[in-house]
Short mmCIF file of C-alpha atoms in Angstrom, two decimals:
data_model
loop_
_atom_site.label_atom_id
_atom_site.label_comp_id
_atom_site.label_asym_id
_atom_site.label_seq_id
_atom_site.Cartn_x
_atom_site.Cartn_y
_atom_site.Cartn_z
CA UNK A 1 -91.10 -204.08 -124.41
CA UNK A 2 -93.20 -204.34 -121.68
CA UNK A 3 -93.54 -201.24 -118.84
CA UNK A 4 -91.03 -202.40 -116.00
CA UNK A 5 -92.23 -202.38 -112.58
CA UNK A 6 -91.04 -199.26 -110.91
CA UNK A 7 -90.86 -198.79 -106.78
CA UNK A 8 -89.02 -196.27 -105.03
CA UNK A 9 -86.93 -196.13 -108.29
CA UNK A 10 -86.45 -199.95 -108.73
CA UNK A 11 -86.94 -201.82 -111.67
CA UNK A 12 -87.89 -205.31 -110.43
CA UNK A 13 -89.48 -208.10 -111.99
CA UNK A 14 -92.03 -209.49 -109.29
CA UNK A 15 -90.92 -212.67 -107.13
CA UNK A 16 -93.02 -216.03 -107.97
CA UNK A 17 -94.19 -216.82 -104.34
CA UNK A 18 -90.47 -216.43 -102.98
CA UNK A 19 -90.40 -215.90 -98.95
CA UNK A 20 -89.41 -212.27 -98.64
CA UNK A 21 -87.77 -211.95 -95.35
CA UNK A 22 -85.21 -215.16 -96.98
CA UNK A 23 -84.48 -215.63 -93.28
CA UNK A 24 -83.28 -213.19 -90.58
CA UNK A 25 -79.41 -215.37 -90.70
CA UNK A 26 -78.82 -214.54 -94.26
CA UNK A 27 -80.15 -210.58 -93.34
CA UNK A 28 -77.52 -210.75 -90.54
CA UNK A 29 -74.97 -212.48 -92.50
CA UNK A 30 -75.39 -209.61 -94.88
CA UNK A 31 -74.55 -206.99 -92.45
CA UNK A 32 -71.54 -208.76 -91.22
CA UNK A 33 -70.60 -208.50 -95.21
CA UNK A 34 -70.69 -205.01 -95.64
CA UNK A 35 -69.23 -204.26 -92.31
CA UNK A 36 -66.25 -206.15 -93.43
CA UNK A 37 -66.26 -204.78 -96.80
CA UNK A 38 -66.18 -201.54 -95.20
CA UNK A 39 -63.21 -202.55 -92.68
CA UNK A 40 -61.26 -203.61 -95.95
CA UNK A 41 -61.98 -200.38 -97.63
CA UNK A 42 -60.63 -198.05 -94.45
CA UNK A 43 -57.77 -200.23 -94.17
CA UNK A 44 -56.76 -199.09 -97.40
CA UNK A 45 -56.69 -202.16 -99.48
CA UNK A 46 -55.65 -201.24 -102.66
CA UNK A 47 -58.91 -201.16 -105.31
CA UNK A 48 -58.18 -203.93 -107.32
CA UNK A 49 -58.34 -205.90 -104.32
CA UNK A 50 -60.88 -204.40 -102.87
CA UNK A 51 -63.19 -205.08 -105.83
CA UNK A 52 -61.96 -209.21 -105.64
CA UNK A 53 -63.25 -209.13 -101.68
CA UNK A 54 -66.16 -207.29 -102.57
CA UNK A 55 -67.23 -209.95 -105.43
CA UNK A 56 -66.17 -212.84 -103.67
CA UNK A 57 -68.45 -210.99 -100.24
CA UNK A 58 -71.62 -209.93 -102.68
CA UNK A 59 -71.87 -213.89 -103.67
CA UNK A 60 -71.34 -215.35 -100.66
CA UNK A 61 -74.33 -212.66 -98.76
CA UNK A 62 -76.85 -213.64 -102.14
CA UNK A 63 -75.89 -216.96 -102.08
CA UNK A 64 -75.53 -216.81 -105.97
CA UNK A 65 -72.75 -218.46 -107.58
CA UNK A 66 -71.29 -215.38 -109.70
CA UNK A 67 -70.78 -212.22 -109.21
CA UNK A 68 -69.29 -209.44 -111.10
CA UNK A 69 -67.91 -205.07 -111.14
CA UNK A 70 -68.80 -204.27 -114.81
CA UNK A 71 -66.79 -201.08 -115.52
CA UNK A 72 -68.15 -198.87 -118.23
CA UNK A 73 -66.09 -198.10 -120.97
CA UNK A 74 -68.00 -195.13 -122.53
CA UNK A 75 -66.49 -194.51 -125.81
CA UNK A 76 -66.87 -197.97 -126.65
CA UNK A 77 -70.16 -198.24 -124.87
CA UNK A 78 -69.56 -201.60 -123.31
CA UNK A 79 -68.76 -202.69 -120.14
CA UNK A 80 -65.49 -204.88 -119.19
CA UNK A 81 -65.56 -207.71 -116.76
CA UNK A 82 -63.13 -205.92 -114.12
CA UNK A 83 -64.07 -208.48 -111.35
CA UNK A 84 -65.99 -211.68 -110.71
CA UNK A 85 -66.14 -214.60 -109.18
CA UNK A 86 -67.71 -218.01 -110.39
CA UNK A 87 -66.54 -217.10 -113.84
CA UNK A 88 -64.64 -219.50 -116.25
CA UNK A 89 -61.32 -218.63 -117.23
CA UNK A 90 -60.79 -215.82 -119.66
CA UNK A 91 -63.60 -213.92 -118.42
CA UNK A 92 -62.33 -211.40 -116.07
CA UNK A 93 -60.50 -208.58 -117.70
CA UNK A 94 -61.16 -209.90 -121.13
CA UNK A 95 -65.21 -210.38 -121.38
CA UNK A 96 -66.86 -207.00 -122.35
CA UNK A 97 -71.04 -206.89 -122.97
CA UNK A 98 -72.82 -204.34 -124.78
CA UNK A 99 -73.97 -201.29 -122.54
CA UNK A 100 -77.28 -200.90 -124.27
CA UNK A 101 -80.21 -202.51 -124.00
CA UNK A 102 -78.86 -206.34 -125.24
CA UNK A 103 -77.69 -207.06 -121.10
CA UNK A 104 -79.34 -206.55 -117.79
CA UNK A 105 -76.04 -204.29 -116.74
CA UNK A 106 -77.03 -202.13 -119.57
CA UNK A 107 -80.64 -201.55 -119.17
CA UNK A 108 -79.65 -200.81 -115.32
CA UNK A 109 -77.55 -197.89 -116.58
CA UNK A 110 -80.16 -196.72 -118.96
CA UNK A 111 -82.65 -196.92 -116.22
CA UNK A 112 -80.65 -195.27 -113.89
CA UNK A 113 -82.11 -197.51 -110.82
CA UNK A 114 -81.79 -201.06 -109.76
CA UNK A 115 -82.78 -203.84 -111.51
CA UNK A 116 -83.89 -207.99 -111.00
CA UNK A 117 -84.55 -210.63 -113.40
CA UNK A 118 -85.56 -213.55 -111.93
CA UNK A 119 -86.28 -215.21 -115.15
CA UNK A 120 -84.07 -214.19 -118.14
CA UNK A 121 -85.35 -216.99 -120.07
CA UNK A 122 -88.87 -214.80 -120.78
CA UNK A 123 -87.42 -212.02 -119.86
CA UNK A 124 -88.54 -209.53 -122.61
CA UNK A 125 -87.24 -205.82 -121.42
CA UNK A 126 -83.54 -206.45 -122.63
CA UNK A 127 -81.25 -209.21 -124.25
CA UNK A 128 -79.84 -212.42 -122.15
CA UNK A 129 -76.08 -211.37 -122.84
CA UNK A 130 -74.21 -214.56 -124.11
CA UNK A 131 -71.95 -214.82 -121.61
CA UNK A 132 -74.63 -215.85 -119.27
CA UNK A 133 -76.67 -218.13 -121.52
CA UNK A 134 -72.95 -220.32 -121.75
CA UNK A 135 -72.41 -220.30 -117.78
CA UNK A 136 -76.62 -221.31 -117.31
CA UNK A 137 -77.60 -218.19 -115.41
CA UNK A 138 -81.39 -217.93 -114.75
CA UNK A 139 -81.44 -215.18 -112.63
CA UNK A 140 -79.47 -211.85 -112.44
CA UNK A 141 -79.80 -208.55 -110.20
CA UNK A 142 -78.10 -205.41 -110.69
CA UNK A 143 -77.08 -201.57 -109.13
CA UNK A 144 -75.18 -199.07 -110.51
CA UNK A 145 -71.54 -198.22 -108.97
CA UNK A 146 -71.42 -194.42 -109.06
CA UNK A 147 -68.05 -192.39 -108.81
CA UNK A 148 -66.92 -189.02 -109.01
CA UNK A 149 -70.39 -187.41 -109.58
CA UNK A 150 -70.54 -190.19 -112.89
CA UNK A 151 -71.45 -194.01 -113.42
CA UNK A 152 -68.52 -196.30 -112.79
CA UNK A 153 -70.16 -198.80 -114.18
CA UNK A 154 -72.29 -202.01 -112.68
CA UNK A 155 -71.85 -204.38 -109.93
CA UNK A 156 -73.97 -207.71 -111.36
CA UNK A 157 -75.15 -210.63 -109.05
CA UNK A 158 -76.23 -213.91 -111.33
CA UNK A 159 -77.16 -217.46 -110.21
CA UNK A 160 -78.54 -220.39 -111.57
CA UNK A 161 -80.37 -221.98 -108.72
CA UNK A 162 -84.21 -221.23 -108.86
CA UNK A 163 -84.37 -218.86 -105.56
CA UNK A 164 -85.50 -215.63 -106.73
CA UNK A 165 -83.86 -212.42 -105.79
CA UNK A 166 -86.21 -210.25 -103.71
CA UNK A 167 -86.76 -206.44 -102.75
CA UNK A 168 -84.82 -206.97 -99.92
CA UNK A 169 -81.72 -207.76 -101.55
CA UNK A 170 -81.41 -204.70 -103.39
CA UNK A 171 -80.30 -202.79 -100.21
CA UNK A 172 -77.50 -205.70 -99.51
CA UNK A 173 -76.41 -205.25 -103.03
CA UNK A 174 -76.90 -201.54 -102.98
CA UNK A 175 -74.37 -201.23 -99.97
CA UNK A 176 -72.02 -203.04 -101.26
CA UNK A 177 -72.04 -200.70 -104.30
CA UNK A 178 -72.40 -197.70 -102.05
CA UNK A 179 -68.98 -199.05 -100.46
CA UNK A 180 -66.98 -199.57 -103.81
CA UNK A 181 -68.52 -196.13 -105.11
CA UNK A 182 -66.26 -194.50 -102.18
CA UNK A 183 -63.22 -196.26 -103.28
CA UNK A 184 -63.97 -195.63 -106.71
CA UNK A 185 -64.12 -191.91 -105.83
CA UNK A 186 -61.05 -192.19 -103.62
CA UNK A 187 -59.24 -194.10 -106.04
CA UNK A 188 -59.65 -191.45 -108.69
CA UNK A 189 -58.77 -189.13 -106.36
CA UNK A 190 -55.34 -190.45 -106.10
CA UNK A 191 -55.24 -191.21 -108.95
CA UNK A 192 -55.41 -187.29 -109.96
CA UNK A 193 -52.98 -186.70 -107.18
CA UNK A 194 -50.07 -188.83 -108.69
CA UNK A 195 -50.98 -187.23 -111.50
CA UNK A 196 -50.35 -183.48 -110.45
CA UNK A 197 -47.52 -185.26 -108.66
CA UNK A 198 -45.67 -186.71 -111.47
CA UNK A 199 -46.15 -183.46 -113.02
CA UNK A 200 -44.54 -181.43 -110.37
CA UNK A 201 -41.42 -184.07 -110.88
CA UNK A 202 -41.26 -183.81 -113.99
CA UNK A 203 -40.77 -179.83 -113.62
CA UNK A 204 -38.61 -180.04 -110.95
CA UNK A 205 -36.34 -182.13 -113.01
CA UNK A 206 -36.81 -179.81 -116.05
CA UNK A 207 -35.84 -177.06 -113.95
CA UNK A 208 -33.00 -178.31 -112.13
CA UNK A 209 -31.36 -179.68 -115.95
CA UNK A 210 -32.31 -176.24 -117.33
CA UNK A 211 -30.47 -174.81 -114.27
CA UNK A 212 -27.60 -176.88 -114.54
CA UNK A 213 -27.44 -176.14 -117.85
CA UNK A 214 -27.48 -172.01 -117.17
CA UNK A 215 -24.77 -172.44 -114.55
CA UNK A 216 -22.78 -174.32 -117.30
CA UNK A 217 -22.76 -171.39 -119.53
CA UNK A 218 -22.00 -169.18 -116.77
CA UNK A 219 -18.81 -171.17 -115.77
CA UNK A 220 -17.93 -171.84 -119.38
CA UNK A 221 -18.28 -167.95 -119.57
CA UNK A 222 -16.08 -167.67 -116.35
CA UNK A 223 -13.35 -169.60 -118.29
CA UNK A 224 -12.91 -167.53 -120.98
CA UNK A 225 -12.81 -164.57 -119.37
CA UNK A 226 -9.62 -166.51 -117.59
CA UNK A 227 -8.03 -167.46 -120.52
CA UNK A 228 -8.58 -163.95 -121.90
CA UNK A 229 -7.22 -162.08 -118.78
CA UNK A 230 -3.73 -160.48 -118.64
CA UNK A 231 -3.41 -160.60 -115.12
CA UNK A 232 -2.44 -164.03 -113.95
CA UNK A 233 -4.02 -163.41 -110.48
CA UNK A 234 -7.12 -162.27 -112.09
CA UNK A 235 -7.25 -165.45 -114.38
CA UNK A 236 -6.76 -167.52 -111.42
CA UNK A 237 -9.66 -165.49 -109.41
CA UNK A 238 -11.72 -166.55 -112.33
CA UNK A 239 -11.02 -170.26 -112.93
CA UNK A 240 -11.27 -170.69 -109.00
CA UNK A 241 -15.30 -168.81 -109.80
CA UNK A 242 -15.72 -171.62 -112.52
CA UNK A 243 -15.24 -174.00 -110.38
CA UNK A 244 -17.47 -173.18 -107.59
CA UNK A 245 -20.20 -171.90 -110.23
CA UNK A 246 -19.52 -176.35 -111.23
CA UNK A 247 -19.90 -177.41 -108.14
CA UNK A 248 -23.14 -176.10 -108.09
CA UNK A 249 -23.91 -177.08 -111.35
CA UNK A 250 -23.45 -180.57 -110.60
CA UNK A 251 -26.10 -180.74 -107.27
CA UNK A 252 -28.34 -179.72 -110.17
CA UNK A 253 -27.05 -182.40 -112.69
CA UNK A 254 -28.17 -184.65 -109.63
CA UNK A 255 -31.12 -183.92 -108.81
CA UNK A 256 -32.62 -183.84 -112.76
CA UNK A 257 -31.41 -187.20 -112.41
CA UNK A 258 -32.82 -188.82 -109.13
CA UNK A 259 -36.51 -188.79 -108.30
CA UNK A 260 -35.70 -187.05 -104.93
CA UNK A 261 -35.24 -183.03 -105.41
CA UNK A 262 -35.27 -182.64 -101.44
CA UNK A 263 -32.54 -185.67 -100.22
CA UNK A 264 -28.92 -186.09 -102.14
CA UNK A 265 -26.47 -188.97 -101.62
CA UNK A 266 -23.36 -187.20 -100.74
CA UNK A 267 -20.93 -190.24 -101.68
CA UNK A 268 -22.59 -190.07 -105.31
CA UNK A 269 -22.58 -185.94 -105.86
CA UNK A 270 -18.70 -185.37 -104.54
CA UNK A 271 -17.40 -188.73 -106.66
CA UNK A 272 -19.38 -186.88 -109.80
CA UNK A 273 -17.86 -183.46 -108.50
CA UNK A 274 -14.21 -185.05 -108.60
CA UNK A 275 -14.37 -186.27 -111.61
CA UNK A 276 -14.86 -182.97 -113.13
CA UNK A 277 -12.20 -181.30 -111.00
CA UNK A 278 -9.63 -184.26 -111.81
CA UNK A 279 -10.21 -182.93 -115.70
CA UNK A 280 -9.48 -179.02 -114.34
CA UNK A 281 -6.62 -179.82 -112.01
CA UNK A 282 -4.84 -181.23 -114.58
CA UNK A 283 -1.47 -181.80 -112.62
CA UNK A 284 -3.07 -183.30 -109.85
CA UNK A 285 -4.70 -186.76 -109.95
CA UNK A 286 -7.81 -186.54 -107.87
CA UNK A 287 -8.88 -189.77 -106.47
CA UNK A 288 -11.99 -190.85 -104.64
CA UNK A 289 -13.17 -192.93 -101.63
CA UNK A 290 -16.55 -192.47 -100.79
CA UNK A 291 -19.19 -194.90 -99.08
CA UNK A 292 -22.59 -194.63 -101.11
CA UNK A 293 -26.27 -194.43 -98.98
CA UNK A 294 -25.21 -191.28 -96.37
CA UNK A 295 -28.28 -189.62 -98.01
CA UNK A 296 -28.92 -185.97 -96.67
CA UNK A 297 -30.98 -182.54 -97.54
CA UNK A 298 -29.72 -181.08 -100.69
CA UNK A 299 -28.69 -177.61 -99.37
CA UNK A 300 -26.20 -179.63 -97.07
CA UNK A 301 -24.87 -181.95 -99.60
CA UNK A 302 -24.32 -178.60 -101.83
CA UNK A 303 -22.26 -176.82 -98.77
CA UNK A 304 -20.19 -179.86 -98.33
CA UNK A 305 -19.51 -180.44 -101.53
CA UNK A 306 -18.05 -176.56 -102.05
CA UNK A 307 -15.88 -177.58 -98.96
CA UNK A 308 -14.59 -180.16 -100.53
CA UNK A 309 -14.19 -178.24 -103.65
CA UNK A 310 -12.41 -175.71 -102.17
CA UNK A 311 -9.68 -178.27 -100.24
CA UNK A 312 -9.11 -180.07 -103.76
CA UNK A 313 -8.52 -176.23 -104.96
CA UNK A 314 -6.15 -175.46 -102.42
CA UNK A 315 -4.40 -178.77 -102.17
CA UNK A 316 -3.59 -178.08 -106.09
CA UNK A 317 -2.79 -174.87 -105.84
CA UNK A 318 -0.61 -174.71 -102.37
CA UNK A 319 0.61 -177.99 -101.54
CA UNK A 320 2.02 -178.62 -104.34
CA UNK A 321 2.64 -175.66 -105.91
CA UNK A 322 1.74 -176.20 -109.84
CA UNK A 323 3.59 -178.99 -109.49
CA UNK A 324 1.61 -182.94 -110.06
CA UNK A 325 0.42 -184.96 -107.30
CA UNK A 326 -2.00 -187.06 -105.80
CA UNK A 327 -5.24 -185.55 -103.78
CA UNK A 328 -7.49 -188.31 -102.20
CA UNK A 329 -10.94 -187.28 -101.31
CA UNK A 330 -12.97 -189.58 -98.83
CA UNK A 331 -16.28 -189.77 -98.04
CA UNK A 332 -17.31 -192.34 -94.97
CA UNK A 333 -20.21 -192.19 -92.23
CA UNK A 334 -18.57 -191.36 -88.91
CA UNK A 335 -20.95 -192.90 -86.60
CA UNK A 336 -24.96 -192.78 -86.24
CA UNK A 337 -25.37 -189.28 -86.52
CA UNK A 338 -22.39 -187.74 -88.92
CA UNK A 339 -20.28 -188.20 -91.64
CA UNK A 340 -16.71 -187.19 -92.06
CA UNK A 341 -15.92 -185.77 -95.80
CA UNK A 342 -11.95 -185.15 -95.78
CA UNK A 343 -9.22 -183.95 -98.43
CA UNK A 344 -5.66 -185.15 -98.01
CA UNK A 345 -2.23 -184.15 -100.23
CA UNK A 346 1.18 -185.59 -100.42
CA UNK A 347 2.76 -182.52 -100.84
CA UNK A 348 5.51 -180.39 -98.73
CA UNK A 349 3.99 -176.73 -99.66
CA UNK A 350 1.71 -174.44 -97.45
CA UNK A 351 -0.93 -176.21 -95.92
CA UNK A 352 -3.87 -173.35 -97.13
CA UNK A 353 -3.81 -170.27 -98.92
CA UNK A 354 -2.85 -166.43 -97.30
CA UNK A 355 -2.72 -163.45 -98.79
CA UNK A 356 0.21 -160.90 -98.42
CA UNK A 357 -1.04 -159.82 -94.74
CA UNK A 358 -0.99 -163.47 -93.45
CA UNK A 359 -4.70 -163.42 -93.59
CA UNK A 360 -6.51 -166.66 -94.87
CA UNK A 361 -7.50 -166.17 -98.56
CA UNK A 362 -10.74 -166.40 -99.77
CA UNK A 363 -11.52 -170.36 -100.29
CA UNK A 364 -9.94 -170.80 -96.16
CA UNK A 365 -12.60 -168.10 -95.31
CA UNK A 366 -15.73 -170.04 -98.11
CA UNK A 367 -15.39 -173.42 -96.01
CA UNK A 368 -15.27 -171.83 -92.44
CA UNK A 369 -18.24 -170.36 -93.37
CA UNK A 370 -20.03 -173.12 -94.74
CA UNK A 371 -18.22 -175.32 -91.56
CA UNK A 372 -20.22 -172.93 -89.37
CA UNK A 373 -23.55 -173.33 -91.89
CA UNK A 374 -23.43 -177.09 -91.50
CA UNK A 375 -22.37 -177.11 -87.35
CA UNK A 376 -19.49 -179.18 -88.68
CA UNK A 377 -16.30 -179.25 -87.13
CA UNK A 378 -12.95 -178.35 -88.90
CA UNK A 379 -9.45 -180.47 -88.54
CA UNK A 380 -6.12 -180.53 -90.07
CA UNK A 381 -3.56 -183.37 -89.55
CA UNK A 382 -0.14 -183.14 -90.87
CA UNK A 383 1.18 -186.07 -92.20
CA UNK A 384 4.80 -187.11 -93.53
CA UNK A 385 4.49 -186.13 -95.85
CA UNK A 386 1.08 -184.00 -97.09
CA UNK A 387 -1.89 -182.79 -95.07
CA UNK A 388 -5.40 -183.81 -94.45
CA UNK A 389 -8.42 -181.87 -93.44
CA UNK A 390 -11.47 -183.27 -91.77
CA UNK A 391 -14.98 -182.28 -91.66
CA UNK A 392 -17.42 -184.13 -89.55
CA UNK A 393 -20.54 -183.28 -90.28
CA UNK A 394 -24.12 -183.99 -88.73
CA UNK A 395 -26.45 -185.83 -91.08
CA UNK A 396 -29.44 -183.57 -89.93
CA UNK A 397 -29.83 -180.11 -89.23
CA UNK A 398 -29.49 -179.83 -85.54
CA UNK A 399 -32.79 -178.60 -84.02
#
C-alpha cells in the first residue's frame, strides 16, 4: 500500500490538472446548501428525513450523481446504506460494505480524516467495494459523521463523470457532516430521553396496579371484618369503608391502564366505579349515563368519583330503605367550562342520611367536603317520585 497523502489531516489522492477554485457559483451554491441543511435541521425535521435532504443537498452541491450516510454497525463491522440518492433499488437500507480496508468508507474510518479517490480504478490504498464497480463509479470522496463523542459512521459522495473532487470540497462535504453529526447527537439524545421516559411509565403503571392491588386487600380486609362484626351498625360502618377504600382502588385500576397518570376521563372511571357498586348494592340496580372525553386531573376525577360513591351509598341505603330499586348515575359536560355528575333514586324514603341529633351523617358531611375541594356546587331536586342530586363541577382548578 502506498503512503497516502496527508494535509491538515486529509487523506487525498492529488487532482490530475483539475481547476481548483471549480468556479465561485458552485462555492456559493454550496453555502446556500448547508444553510438550508441547517434551516431543515433547526426546524426539527425528523432524522430520517433529515439524512434524505442532506443526500439529495450533498449531490446536488458536488454535482456527483450518488450520494450516501453509511452508518456503522460495529459488532458486525460493516456499514449499512442508511441513505442515498442515485442508487438502484434495493440499495438503501439493505446494501452493507465491509468497514475495513476493502471500501473507501472504511479506510476513512480507519484513518480517522477525510478521504478522495479520484481514480478507484488504480486506486491501490483500499478495495473498490462492489457496489460501486456495478453502478460505474470512478470517483468517490468521503468524511466521517461523528456523534455522541463516537463515529456514526460515513457520509460518501461517488460519481462517474471524470471531474475530480478537489481540496476544496472537503469543507462542503465536511459541513454537511458537521450538520448531520448535531442531529445525530440530538437524535440520540432523545432517543435516551424516551427511553428514561418509557421507563418512568412503565413504573408509574407498576405502581399504580401494585397500589390498586394493596387497596384491594385492604377493602377485602374491610369486608370481613363486616361480615364478622356483631354490631349491625358497626358492619355497616365497615362495608360503607370498603367501598370508599374501592373507589379509590379503581382511579388506580385506571391509571395502570391508560398512558396518562396525570389526566383521567371521568365518564370512563365512574361507569367502571358503578359497575362494582351495582355488584355491592345488590338490591339496587345501578345504571349509568355518562358522556366519554370530559378528561380532567386525576385528584379531581378521584373526589368526584367518592361523591358519586357516596350518593349511590345513600340512595341504597335511605331512599329506599333495604328495599330494590333503580339508581341512575349521569355523567354529561355542562357547558365549556364544567361538567355536571348527578345521582337520582325512585324511592319515597329520606332524601340523605342523619344521625339521632338530626345532624347529617358522615357520607352528607364526605361530599360537602369534597364539593368545597372541587369549587363545585351542590343541588337536590325532588322528583315524583325519588330525588336527584347535582354536582357541577369546573373542569380545571380555578386559579
Amino acid at each position: 500500500m502506498s503512503e497516502p497523502d496527508d494535509r491538515d489531516g486529509e487523506i487525498i489522492e492529488p487532482a490530475r490538472g483539475a481547476d481548483p477554485s471549480r468556479g465561485l457559483q458552485q462555492r456559493i451554491r454550496q453555502q446556500e446548501i448547508l444553510a438550508e441543511l441547517g434551516v431543515s435541521a433547526l426546524q426539527g425535521a425528523t432524522f430520517d428525513q433529515l439524512l434524505t435532504d442532506a443526500v439529495r443537498l450533498t449531490a446536488q452541491g458536488l454535482d456527483a450523481e450518488f450520494c450516501k450516510v453509511l452508518e456503522l454497525l460495529p459488532f458486525e463491522n460493516e456499514f449499512l446504506v442508511r441513505a442515498g440518492v442515485g442508487w438502484s433499488p434495493g440499495v438503501v437500507g439493505v446494501a452493507k460494505i465491509s468497514a475495513n480496508l476493502d471500501s473507501p468508507a472504511g479506510y476513512a474510518l480507519r484513518c480517522g480524516a477525510p478521504v478522495i479517490s479520484n481514480h478507484l480504478e488504480s486506486e491501490k490504498r483500499f478495495k473498490t467495494p462492489e457496489i460501486l464497480r456495478r453502478h460505474g463509479v470512478h470517483r468517490a470522496m468521503n468524511v466521517i459523521l461523528q456523534g455522541d463523542g463516537k463515529p456514526f459512521g460515513v457520509l460518501e459522495v461517488d460519481s462517474r463523470s471524470p471531474t475530480e473532487f478537489v481540496e476544496q470540497d472537503i469543507a462542503f462535504l465536511q459541513g454537511a457532516a458537521n450538520i448531520l453529526g448535531m442531529a445525530i447527537e440530538r437524535e440520540r439524545e432523545e432517543r435516551k430521553l424516551r427511553a428514561a421516559l418509557a421507563r418512568n411509565e412503565a413504573l408509574l403503571k407498576e405502581m399504580n396496579h401494585r397500589v390498586k392491588n394493596s387497596l384491594a386487600i385492604v377493602g377485602g380486609m374491610l369486608r370481613l371484618q363486616a361480615n364478622d362484626a356483631e354490631d349491625e351498625q358497626a358492619g355497616d360502618l365497615l362495608n360503607e369503608a370498603s367501598h370508599r377504600v374501592d373507589a379509590i382502588a379503581k382511579a388506580h385500576d385506571q391509571l395502570s391502564r391508560g398512558s396518562d397518570v396525570e389526566r383521567m376521563d371521568i365518564g370512563k372511571y365512574v361507569e367502571a366505579l358503578c359497575r362494582d357498586l351495582d355488584e355491592s348494592v345488590a338490591q339496587c340496580d345501578v345504571r349509568t349515563e355518562v358522556e366519554e372525553g370530559i378528561v380532567i386531573a386525576t385528584d379531581r376525577a378521584v373526589a368526584t368519583a367518592l361523591i358519586v360513591n357516596e350518593l349511590i351509598a345513600n340512595a341504597a341505603k335511605y331512599a329506599y330503605e333495604s328495599q330494590s330499586g333503580v339508581i341512575l348515575v349521569r355523567v354529561a359536560r355542562a357547558g365549556e367550562k364544567n361538567f355536571v355528575a348527578s345521582v337520582r333514586d325512585e324511592g319515597a324514603g329520606k332524601p340523605h342520611a342523619t344521625d339521632s341529633q338530626g345532624r347529617k351523617g358522615l357520607g352528607m358531611r364526605i361530599i360537602g367536603a369534597f364539593t368545597r375541594q372541587l369549587d363545585a356546587t351542590f343541588e337536590m331536586k325532588k322528583h315524583d317520585p325519588g330525588t336527584e342530586f347535582i354536582v357541577l363541577i369546573p373542569l380545571h382548578t380555578p386559579s
